[in-house]
Coordinates of N, CA and C in Angstrom, one line a residue:
Chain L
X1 N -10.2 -42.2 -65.9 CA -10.3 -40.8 -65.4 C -10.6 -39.9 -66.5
X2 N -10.8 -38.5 -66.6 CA -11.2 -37.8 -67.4 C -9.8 -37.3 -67.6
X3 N -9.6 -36.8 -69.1 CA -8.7 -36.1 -70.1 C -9.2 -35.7 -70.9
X4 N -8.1 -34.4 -71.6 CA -8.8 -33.9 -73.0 C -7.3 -33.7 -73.6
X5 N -7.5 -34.4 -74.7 CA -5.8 -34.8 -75.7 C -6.5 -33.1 -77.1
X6 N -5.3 -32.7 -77.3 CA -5.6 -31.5 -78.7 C -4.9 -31.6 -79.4
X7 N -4.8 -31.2 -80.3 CA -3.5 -30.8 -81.6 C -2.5 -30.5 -80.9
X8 N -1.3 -30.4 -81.5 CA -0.2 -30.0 -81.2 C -0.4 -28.5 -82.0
X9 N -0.1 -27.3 -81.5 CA 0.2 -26.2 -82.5 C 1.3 -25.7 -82.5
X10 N 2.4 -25.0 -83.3 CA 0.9 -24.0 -83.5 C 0.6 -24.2 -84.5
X11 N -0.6 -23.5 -84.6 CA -1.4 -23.6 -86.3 C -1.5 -22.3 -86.8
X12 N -0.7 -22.4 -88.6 CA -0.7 -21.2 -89.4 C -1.6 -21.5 -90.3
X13 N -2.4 -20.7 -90.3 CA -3.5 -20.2 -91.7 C -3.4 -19.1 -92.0
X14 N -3.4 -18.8 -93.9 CA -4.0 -17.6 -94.0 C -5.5 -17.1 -93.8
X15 N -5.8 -15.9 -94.0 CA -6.8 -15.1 -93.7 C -7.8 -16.3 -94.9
X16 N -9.0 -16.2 -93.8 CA -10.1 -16.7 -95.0 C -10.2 -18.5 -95.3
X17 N -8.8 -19.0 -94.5 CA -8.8 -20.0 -94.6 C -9.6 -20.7 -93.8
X18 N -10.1 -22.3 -93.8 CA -10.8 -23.2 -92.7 C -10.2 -23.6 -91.9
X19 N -10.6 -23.5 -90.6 CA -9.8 -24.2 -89.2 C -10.4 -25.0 -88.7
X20 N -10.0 -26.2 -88.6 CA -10.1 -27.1 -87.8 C -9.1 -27.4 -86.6
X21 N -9.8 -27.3 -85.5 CA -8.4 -27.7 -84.2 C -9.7 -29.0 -83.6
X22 N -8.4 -30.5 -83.4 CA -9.3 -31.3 -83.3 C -8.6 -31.5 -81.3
X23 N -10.1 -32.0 -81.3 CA -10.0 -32.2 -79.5 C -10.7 -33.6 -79.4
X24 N -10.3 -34.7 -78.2 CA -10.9 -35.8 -78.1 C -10.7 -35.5 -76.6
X25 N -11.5 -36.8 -75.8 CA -11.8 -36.9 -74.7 C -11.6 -38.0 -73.9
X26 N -11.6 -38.1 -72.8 CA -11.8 -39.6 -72.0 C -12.5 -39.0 -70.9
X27 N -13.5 -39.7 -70.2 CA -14.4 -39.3 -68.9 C -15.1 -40.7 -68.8
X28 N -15.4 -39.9 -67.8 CA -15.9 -41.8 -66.6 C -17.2 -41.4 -66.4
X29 N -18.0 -40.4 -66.7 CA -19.4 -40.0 -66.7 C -20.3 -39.4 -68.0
X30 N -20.8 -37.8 -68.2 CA -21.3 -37.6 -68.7 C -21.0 -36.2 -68.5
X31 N -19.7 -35.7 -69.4 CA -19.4 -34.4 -69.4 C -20.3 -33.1 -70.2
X32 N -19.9 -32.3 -69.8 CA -20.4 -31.0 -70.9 C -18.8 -30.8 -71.1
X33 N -18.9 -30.1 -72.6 CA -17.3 -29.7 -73.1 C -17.6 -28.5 -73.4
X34 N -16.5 -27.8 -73.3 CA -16.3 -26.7 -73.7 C -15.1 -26.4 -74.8
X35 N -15.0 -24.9 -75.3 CA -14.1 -24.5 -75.9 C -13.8 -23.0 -75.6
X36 N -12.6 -22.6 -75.5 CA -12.5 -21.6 -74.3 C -11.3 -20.6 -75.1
X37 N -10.9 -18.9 -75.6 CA -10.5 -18.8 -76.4 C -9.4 -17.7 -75.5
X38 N -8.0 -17.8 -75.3 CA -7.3 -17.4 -74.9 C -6.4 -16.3 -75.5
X39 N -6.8 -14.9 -75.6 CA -5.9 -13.9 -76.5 C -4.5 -13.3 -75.9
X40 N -3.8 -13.1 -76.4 CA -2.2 -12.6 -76.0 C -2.6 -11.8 -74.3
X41 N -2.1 -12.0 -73.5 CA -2.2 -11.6 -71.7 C -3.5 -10.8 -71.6
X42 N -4.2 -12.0 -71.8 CA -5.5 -11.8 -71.3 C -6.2 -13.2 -70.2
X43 N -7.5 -13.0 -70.3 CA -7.8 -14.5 -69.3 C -8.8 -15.2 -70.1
X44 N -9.4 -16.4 -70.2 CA -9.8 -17.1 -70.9 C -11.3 -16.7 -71.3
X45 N -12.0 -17.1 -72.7 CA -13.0 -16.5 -72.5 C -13.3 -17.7 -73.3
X46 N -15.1 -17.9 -73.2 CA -16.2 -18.6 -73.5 C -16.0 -18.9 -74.4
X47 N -15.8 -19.7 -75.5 CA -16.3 -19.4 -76.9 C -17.2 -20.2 -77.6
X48 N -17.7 -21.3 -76.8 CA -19.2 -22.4 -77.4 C -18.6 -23.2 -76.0
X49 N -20.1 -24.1 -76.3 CA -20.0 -25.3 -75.0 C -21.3 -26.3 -75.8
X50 N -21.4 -27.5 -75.3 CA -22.5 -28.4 -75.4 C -22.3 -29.5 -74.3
X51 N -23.8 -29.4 -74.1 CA -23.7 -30.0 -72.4 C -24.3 -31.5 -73.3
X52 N -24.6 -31.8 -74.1 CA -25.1 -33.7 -74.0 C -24.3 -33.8 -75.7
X53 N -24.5 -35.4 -76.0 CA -24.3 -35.8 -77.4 C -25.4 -35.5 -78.3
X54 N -24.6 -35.1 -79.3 CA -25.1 -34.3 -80.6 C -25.3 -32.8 -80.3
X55 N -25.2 -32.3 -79.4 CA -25.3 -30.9 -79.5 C -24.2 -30.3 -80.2
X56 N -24.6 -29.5 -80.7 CA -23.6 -28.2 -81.4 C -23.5 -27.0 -80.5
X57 N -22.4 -26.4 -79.7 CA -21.8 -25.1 -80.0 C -21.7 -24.6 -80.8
X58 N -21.9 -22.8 -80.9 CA -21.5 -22.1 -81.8 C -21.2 -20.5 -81.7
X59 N -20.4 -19.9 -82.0 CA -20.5 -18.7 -81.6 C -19.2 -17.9 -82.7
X60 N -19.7 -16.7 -82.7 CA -18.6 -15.3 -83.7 C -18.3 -16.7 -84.9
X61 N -18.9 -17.1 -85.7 CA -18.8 -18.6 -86.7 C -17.9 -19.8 -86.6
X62 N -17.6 -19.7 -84.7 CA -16.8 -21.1 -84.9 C -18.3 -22.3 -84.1
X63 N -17.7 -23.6 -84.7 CA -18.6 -24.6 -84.2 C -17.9 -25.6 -83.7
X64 N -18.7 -26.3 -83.0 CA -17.8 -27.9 -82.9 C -19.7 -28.7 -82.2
X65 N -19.3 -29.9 -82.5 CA -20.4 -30.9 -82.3 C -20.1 -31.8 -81.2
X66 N -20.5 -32.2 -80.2 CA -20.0 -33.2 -79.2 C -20.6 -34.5 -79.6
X67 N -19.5 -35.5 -80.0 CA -19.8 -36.8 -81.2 C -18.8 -37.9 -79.5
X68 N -20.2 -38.4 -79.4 CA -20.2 -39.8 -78.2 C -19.4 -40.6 -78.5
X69 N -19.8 -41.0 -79.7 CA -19.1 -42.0 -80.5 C -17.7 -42.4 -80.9
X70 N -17.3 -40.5 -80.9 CA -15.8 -41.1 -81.3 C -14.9 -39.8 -80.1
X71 N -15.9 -39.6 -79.1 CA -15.4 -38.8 -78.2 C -14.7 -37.5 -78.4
X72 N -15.4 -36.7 -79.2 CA -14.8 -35.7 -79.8 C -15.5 -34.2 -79.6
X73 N -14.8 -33.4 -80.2 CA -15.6 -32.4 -79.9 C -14.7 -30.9 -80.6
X74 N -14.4 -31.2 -82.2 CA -13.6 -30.7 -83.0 C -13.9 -29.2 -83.1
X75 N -13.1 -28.2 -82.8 CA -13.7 -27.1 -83.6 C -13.7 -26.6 -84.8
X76 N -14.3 -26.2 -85.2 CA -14.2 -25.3 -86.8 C -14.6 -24.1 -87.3
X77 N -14.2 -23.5 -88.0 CA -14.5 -22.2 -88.4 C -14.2 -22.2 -89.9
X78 N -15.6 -21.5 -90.6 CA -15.4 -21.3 -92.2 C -14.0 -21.1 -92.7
X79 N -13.9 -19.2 -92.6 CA -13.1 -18.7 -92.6 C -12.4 -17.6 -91.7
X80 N -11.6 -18.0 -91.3 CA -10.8 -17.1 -90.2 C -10.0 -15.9 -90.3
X81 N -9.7 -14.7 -89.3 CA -9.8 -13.5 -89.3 C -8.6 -13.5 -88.9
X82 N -7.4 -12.4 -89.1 CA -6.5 -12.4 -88.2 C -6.6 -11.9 -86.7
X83 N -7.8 -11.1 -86.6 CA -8.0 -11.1 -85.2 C -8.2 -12.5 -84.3
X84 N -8.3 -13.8 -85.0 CA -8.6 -14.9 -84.3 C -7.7 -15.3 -84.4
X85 N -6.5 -14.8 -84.3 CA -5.3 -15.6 -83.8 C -5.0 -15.4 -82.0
X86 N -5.1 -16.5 -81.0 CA -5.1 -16.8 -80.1 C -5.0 -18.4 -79.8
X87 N -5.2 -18.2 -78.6 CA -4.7 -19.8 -78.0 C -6.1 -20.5 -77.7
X88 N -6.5 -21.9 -78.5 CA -7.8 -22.2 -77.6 C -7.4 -23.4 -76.7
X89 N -8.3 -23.6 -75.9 CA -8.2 -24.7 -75.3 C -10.1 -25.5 -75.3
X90 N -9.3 -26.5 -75.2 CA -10.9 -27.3 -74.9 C -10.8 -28.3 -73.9
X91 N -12.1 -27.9 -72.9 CA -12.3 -28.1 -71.7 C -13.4 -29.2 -71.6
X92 N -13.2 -30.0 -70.7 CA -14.7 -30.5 -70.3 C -14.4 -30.5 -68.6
X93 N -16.2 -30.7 -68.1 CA -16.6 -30.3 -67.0 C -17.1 -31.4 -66.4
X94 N -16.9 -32.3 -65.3 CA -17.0 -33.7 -65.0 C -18.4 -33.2 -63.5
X95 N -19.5 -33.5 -64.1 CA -20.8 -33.1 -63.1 C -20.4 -34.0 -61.8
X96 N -20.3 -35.0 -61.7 CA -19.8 -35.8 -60.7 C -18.7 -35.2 -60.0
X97 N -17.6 -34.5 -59.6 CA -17.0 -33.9 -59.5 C -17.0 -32.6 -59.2
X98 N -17.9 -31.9 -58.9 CA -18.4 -30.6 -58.9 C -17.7 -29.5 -59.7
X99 N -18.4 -30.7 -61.3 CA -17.7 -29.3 -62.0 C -16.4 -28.8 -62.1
X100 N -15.9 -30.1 -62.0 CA -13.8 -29.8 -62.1 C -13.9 -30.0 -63.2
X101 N -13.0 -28.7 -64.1 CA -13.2 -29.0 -65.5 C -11.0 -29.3 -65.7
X102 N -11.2 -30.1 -66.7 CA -10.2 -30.6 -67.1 C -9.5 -29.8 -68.6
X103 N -8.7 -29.2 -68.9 CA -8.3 -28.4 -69.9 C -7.2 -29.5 -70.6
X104 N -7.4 -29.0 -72.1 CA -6.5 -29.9 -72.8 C -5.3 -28.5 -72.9
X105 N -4.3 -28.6 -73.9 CA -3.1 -28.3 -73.6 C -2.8 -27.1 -74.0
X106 N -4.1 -26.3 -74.9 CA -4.1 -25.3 -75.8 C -3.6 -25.4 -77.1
X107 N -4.2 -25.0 -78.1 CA -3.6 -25.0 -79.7 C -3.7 -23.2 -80.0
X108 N -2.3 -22.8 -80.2 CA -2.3 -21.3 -81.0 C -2.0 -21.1 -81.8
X109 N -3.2 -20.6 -82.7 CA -3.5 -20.2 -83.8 C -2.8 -18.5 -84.2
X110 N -2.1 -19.2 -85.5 CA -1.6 -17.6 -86.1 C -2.3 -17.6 -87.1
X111 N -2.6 -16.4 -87.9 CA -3.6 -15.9 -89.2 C -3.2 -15.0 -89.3
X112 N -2.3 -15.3 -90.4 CA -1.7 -14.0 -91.7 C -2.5 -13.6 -92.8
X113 N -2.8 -12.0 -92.8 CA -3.3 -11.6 -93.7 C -3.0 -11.9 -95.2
Chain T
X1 N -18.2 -2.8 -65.9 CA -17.9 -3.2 -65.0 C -17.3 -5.2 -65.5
X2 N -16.3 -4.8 -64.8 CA -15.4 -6.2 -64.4 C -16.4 -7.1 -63.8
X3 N -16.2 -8.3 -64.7 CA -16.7 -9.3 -63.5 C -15.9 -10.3 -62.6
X4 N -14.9 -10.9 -63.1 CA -13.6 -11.4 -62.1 C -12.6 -10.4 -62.6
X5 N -12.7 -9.9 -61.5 CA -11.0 -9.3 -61.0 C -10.4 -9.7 -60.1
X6 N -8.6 -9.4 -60.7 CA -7.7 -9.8 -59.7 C -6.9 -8.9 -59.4
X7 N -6.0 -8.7 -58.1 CA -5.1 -7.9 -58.3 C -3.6 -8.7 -57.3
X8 N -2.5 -8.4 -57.7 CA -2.5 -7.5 -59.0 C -2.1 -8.3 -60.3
X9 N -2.0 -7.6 -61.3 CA -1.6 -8.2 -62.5 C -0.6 -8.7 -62.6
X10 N 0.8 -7.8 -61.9 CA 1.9 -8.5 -62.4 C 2.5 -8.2 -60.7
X11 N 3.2 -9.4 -60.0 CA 3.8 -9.6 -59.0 C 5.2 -10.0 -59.1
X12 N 6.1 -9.5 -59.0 CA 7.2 -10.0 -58.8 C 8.1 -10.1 -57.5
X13 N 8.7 -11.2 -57.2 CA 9.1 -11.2 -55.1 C 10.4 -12.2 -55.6
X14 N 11.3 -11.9 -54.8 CA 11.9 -13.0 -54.4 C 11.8 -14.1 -53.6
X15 N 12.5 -15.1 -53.8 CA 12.3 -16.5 -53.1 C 12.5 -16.5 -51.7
X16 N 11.0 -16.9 -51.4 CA 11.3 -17.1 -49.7 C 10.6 -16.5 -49.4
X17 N 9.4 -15.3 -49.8 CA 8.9 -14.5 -49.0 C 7.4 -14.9 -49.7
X18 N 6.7 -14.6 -48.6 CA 5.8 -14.4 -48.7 C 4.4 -13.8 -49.2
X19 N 3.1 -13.8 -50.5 CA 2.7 -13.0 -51.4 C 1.1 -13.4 -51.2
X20 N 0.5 -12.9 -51.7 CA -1.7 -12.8 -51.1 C -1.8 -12.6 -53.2
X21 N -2.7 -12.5 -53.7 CA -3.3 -12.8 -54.9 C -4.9 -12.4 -54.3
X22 N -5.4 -11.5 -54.7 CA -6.6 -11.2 -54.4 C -7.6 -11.5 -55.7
X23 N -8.7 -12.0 -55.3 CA -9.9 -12.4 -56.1 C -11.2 -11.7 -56.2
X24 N -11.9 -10.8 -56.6 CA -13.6 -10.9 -56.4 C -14.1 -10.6 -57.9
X25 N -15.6 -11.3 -57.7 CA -16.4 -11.6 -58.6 C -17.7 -10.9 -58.4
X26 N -18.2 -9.9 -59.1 CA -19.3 -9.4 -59.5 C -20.7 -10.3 -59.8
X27 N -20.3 -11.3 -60.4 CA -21.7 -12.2 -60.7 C -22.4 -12.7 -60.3
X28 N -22.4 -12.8 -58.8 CA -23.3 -13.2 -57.8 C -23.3 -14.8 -57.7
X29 N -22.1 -15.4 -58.0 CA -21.9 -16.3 -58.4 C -21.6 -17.2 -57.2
X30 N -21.9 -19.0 -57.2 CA -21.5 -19.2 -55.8 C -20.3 -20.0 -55.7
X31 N -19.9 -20.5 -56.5 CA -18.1 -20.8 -56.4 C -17.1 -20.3 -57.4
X32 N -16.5 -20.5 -56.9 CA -15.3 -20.1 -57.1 C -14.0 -21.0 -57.2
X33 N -12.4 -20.2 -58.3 CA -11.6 -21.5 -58.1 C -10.4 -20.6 -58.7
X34 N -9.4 -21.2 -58.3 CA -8.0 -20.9 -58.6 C -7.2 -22.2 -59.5
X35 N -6.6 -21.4 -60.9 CA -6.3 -22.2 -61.7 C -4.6 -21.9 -61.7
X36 N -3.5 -22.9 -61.9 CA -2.5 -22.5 -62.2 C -2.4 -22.6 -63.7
X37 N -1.4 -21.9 -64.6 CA -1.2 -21.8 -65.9 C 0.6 -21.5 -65.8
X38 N 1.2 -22.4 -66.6 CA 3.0 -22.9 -66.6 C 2.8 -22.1 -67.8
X39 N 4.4 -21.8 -68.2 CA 5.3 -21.4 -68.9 C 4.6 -22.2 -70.1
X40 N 4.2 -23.2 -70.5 CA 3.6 -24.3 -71.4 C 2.5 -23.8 -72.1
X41 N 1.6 -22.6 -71.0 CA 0.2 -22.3 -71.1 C -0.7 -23.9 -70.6
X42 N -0.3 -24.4 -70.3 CA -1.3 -25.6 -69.6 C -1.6 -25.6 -68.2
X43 N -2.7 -25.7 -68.1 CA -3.9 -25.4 -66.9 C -4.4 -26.1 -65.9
X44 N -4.2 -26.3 -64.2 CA -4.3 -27.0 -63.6 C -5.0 -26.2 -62.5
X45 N -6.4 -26.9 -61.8 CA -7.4 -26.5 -60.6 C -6.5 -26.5 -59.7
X46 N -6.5 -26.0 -58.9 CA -6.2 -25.8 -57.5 C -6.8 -26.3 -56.6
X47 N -7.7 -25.0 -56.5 CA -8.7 -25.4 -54.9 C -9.8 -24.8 -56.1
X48 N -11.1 -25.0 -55.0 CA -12.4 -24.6 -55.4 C -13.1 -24.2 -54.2
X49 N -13.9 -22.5 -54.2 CA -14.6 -23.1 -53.1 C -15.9 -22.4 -53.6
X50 N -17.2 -23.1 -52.8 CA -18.6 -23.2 -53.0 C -19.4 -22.6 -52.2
X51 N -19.7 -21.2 -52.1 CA -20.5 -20.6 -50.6 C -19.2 -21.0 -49.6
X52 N -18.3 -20.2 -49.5 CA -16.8 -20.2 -48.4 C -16.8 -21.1 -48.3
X53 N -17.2 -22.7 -48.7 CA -16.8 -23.7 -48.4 C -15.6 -24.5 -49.6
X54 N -14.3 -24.9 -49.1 CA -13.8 -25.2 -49.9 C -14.0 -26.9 -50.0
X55 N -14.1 -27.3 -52.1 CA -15.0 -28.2 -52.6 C -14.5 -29.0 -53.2
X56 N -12.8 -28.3 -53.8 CA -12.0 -29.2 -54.6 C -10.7 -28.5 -53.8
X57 N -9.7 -29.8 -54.0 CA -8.2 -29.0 -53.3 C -7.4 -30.6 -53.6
X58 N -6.9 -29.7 -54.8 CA -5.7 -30.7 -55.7 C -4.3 -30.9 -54.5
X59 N -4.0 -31.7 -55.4 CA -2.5 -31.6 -54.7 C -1.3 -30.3 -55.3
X60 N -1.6 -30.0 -54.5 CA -0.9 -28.5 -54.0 C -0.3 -28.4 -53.1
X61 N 1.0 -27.8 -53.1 CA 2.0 -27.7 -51.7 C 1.2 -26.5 -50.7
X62 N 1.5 -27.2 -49.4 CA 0.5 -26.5 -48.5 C 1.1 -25.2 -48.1
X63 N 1.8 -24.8 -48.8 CA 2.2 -23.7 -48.9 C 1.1 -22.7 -49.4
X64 N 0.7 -23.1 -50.2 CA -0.8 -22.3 -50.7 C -1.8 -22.7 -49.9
X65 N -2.6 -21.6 -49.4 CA -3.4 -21.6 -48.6 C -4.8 -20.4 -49.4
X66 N -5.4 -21.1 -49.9 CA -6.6 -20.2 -50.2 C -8.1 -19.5 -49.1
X67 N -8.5 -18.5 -49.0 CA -9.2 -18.0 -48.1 C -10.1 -17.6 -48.5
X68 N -11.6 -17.6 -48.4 CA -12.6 -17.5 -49.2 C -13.4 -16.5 -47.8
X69 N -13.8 -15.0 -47.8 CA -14.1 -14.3 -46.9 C -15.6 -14.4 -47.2
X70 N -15.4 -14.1 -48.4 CA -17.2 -14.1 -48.7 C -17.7 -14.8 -49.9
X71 N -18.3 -15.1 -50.6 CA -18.9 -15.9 -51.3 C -18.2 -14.9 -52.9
X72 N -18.0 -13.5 -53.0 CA -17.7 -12.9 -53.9 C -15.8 -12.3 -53.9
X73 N -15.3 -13.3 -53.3 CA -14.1 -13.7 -52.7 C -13.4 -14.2 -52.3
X74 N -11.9 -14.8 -53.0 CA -11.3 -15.6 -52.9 C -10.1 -15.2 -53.2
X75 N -9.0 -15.4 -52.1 CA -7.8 -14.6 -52.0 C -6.9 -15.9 -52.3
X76 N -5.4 -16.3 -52.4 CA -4.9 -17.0 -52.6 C -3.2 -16.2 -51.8
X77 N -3.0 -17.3 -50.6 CA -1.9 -16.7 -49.9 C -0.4 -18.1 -50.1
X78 N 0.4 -17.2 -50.5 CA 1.4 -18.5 -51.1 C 2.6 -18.1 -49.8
X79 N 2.9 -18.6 -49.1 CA 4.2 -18.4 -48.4 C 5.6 -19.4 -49.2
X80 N 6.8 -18.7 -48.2 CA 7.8 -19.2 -49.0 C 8.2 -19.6 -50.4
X81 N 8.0 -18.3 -51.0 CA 7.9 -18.6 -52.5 C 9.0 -19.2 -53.0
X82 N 9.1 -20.6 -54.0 CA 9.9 -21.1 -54.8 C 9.8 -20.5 -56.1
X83 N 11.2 -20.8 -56.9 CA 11.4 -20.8 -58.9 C 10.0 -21.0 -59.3
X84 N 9.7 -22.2 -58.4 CA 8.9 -22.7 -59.2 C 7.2 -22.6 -59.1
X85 N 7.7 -21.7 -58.4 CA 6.0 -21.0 -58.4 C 5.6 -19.9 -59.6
X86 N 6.5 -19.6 -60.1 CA 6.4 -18.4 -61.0 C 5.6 -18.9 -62.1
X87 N 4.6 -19.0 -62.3 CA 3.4 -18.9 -63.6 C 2.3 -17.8 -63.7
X88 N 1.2 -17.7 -64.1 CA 0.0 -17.3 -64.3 C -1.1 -17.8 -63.3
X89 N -1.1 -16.8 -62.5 CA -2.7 -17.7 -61.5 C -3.6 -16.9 -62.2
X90 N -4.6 -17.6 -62.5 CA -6.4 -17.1 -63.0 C -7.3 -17.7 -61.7
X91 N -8.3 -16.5 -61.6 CA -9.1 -16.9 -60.9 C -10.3 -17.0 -61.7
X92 N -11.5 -17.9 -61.6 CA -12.4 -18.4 -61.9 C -13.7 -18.4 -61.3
X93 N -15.3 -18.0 -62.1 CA -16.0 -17.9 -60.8 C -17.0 -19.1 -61.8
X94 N -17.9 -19.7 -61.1 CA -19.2 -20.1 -61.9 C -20.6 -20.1 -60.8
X95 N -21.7 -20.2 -61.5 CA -23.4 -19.8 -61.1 C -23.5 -20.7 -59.8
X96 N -23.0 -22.0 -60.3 CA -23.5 -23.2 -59.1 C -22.3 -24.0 -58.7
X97 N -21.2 -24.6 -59.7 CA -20.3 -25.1 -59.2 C -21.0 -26.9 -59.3
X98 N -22.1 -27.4 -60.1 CA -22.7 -28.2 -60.7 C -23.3 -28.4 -61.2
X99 N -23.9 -29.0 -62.1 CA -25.1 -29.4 -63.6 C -24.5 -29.0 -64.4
X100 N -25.0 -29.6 -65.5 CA -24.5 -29.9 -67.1 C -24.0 -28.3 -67.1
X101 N -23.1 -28.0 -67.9 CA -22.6 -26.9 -68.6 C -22.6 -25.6 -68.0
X102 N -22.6 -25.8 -66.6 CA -22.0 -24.4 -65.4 C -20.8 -24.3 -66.3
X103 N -20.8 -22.7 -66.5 CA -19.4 -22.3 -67.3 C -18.7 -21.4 -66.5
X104 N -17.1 -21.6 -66.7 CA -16.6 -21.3 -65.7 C -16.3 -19.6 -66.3
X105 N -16.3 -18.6 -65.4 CA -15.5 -17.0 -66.3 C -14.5 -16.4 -65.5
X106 N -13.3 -16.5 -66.3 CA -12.2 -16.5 -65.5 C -11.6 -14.7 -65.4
X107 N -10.8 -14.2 -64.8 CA -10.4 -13.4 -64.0 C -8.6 -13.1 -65.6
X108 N -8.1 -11.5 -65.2 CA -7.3 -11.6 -66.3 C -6.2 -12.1 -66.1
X109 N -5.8 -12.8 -65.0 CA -4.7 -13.3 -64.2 C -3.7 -12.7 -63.8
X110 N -2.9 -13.4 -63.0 CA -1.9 -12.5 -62.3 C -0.6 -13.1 -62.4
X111 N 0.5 -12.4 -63.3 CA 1.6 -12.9 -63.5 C 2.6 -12.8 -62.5
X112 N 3.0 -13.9 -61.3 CA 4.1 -13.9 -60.7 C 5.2 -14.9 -60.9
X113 N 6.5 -13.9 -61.0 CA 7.7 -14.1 -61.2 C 8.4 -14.2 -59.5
X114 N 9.3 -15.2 -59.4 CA 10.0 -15.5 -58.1 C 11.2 -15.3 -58.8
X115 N 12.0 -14.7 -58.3 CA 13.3 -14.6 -58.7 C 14.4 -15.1 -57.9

């Protein structure tokens, strides 16, 4: 069946530091993944996607690469803002299924100036 | 302008009665979906529906009954509210509801508490 396993968080960084939040997968087809960025009572928002292998997402300087190989689809960011402290989650989208996307558990990120 | 809205934001009811969750989407979008979100923040589909047709429908107590009037609406009617219904509902719209990387854009949810 399709899953998406994430970090446990939460995750503290200072300002400026690199983030990595890692995400892996299981699916029975040929997903698009996403990464989806959740701020204090708000609703989820976009924040990259890659629909095949080897694509890169990227967006406001976070990336992640969708890697077939080891089923992954890690995000990263250079240096981080304390405005980017929120919840992400990473999602994938099973086409076979009309597009039922599956969310992993969320990781929330704190960033102290 | 909003593109998923919900109302209302914050619902609070006691156990047993009955509550509606209203949905619409600006994007001209053709499906639609109701997500639950726990105390955990972890996220579970509900129903889905595609041009008023509904396309996904998890296991969910049939207490929840979703109603889709038009294509840019989707209401969510919960009778006999339990404890344990008290989370975060988001509503969700996307373009087609299939092909590679239809992204879903979710609604700011609606916090109900059962007391």
């Amino acid at each position: 069946g399709n899953s998406v396993t994430q970090m446990e968080g939460p995750v503290t960084l200072s300002e400026e530091a690199f983030l990595t939040i890692n995400c892996t997968y299981t699916a029975t087809g040929y997903p698009s993944l996403f990464w989806y960025v959740q701020y204090p009572g708000e609703g989820l928002q976009l924040l990259l996607k890659a629909t095949k292998a080897d694509d890169k997402g990227s967006n406001k300087g976070f990336e992640a690469t969708y890697r077939k190989e080891t089923t992954s689809f890690h995000l990263e960011k250079g240096s981080v803002q304390v405005s980017d402290s929120a919840v992400y989650f990473c999602a994938l989208s099973d086409p076979g299924d009309f597009n039922k996307f599956y969310f992993g558990s969320g990781t929330k990120l704190n960033v102290k100036p | 302008d909003t593109a998923v809205s919900q109302t209302p934001k914050y619902l609070v009811t006691q156990m047993g009665n009955d509550k509606s969750i209203k949905c619409e989407q600006n994007l001209g979008h053709d499906t639609m979906y109701w997500y639950k979100q726990d105390s955990k923040k972890f996220l579970k589909i509900m129903f889905s529906y595609n041009n008023k047709e509904l396309i996904i429908n998890e296991t969910v107590p049939n207490r929840f009954s979703p109603k889709s009037p038009d294509k840019a609406h989707l209401n969510l009617h919960i009778n006999s509210l339990e404890l344990g219904d008290s989370a975060v509902y988001f509503c969700a719209s996307s373009q087609y509801g299939q092909g590679a990387g239809d992204t879903q854009y979710f609604g700011p949810g609606t916090r109900l508490t059962v007391l």
